GROMACS .gro file of C-alpha atoms in nm:
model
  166
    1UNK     CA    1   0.969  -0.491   3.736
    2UNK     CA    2   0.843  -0.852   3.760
    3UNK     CA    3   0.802  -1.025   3.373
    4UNK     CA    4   0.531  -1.287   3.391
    5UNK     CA    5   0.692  -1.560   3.177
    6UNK     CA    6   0.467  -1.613   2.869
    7UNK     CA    7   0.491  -1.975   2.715
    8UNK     CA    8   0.718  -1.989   2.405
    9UNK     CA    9   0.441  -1.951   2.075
   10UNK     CA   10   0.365  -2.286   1.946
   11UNK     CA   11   0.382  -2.360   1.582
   12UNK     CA   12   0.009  -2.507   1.642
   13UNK     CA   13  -0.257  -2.289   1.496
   14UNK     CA   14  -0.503  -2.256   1.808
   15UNK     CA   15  -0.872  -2.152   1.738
   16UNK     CA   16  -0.984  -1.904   2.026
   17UNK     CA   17  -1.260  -2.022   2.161
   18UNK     CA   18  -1.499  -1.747   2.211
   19UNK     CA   19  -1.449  -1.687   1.861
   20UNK     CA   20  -1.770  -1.665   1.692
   21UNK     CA   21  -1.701  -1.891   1.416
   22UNK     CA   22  -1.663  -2.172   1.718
   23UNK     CA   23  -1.909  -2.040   1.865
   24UNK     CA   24  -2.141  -2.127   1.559
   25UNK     CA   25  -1.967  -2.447   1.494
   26UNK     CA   26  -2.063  -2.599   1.816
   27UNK     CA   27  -2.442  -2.481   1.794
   28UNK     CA   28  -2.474  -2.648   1.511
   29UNK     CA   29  -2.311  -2.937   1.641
   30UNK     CA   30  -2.547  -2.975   1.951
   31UNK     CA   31  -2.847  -2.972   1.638
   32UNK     CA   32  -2.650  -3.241   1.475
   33UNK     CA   33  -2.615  -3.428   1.773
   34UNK     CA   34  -2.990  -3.374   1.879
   35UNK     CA   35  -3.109  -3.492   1.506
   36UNK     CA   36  -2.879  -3.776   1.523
   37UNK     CA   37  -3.046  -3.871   1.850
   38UNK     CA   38  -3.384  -3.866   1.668
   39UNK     CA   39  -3.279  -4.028   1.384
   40UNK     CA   40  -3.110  -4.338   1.542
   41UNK     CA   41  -3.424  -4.343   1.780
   42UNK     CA   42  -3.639  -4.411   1.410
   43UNK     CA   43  -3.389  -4.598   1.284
   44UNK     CA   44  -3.404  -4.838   1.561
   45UNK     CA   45  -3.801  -4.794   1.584
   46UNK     CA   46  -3.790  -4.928   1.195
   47UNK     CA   47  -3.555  -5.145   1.167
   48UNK     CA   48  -3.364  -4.974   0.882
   49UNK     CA   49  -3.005  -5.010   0.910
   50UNK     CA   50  -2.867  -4.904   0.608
   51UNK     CA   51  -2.610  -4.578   0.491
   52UNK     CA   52  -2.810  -4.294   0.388
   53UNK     CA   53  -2.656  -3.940   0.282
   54UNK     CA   54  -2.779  -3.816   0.650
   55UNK     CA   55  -2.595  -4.055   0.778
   56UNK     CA   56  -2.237  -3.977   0.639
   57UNK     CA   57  -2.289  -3.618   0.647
   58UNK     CA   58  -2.287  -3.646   0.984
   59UNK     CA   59  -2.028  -3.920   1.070
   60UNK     CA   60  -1.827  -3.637   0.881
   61UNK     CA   61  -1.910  -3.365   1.117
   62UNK     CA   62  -1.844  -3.546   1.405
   63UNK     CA   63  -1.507  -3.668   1.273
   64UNK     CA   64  -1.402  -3.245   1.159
   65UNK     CA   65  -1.561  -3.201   1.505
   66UNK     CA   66  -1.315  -3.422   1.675
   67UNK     CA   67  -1.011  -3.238   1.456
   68UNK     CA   68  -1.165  -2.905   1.562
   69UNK     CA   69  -1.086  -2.992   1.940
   70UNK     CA   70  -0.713  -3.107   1.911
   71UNK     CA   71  -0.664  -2.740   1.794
   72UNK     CA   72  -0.924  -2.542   2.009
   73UNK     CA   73  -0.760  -2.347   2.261
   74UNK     CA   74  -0.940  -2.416   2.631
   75UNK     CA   75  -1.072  -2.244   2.903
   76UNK     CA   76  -1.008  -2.389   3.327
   77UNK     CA   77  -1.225  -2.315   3.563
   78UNK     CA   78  -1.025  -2.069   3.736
   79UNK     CA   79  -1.014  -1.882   3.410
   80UNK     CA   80  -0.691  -1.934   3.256
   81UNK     CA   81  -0.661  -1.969   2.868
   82UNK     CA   82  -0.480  -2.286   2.719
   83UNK     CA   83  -0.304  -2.180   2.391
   84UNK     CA   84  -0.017  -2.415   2.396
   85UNK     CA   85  -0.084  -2.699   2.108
   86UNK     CA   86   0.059  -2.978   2.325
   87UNK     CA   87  -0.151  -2.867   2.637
   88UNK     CA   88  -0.504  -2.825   2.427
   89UNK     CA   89  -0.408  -3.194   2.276
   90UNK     CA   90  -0.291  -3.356   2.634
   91UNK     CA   91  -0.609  -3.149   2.735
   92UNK     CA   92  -0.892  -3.317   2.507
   93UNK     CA   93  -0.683  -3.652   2.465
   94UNK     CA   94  -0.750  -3.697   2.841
   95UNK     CA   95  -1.109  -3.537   2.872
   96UNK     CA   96  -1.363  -3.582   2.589
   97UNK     CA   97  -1.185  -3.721   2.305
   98UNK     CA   98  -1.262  -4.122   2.417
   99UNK     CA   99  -1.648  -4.041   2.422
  100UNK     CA  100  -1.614  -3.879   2.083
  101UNK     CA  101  -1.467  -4.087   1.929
  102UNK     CA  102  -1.753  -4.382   2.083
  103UNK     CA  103  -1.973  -4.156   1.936
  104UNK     CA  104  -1.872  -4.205   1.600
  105UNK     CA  105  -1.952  -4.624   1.663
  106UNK     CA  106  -2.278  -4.737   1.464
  107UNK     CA  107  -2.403  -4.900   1.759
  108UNK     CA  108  -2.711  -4.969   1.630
  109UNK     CA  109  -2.531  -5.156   1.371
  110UNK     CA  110  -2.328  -5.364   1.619
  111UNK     CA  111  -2.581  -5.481   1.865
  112UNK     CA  112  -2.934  -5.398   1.745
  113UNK     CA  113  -2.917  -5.476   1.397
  114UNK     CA  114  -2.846  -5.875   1.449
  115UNK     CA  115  -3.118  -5.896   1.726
  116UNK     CA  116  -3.349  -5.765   1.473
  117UNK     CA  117  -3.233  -5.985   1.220
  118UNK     CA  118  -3.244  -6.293   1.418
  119UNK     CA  119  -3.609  -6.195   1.534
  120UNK     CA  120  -3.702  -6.171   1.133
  121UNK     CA  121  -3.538  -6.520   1.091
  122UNK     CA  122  -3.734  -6.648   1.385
  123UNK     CA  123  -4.057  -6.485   1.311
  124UNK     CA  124  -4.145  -6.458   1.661
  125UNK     CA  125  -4.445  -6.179   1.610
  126UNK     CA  126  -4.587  -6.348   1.324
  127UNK     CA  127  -4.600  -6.663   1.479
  128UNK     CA  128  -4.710  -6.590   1.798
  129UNK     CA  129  -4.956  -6.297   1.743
  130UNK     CA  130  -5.223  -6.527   1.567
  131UNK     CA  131  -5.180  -6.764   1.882
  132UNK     CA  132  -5.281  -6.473   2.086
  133UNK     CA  133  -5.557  -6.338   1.882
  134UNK     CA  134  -5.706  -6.696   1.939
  135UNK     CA  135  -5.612  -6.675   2.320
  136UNK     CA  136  -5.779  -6.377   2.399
  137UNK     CA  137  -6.085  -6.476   2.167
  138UNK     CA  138  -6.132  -6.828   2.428
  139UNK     CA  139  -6.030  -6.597   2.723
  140UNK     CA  140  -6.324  -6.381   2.642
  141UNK     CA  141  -6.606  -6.660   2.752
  142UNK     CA  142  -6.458  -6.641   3.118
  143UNK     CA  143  -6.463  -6.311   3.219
  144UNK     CA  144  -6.826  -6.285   3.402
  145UNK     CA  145  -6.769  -6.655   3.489
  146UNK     CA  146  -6.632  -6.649   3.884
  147UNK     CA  147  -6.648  -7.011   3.995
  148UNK     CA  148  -6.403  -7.139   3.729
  149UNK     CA  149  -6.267  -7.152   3.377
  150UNK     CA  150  -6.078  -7.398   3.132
  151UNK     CA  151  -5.972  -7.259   2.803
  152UNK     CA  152  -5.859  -7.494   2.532
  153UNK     CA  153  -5.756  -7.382   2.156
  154UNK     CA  154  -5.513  -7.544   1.935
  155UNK     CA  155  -5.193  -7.356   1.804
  156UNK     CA  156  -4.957  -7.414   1.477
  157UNK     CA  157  -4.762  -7.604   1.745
  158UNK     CA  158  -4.995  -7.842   1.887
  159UNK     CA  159  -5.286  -7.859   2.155
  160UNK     CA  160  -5.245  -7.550   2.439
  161UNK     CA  161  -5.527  -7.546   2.741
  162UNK     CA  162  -5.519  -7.256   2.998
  163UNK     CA  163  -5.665  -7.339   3.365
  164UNK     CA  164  -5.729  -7.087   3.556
  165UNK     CA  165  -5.928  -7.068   3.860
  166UNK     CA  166  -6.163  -6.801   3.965
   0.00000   0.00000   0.00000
């Protein structure tokens, strides 16, 4: 009789995972992910970049998350069940664990937040937005006018006149 040679048992505790514990774990994960989504999406929309509880609560999941997988035993395609500790960690080190851990980056901390900030400091809407309330006010006069139209109106920033040609 023919023994099929069974890898020696590692020392690493392995979590099965079609274990329903897991199972749960990474439902609730996807949410996470999916309000995290959202909430970056209003963060970004409001321009509020500081911690809130949210916030860390789930930095902290994703971070147990990332733990979870160096001890998660894994599936191939052709069916075969990884339960050797140093396989699963070569296993996730080489697959998903580089885009987890980017995941855990506040980007919206490293690149929007100072474009934000140096739009505040330059007060670009403010500035400009009465400019082209009075625009569009001058711009009004020509619209039934075919044959031609000068607009003239004076800014914050000096004298601006808008030719156009009908």
């Amino acid at each position: 009789m023919e023994r099929i040679k069974q890898p020696p048992p590692s020392w690493w505790i392995v979590i099965p995972a079609d274990h329903p514990y897991k199972i749960a774990w990474d439902v609730m994960t996807m949410i996470w992910a999916l309000l995290g989504g959202y909430r970056t999406h209003l963060r970004i929309r409001d321009r509020v970049f500081e911690q809130s509880p949210l916030i860390l609560i789930t930095e902290m999941w994703f971070a147990l998350d990332i733990l979870l997988n160096f001890v998660t035993e894994h599936k191939t395609s052709k069916g075969e069940v990884i339960r050797d500790g140093k396989a699963v960690w070569a296993r996730y080190l080489t697959t998903w664990f580089v885009i987890d851990l980017l995941s855990l980056m506040p980007w919206e901390h490293i690149y929007v937040k100072p474009v934000v900030e140096k739009i505040k400091r330059r007060n670009i809407f403010q500035r400009h937005s009465s400019d082209l309330r009075q625009s569009s006010a001058c711009l009004g006069c020509c619209v039934g006018d075919t044959s031609s139209c000068l607009v003239e109106f004076q800014s914050k920033r000096g004298r601006l006149s808008v030719d156009w040609w009908g």
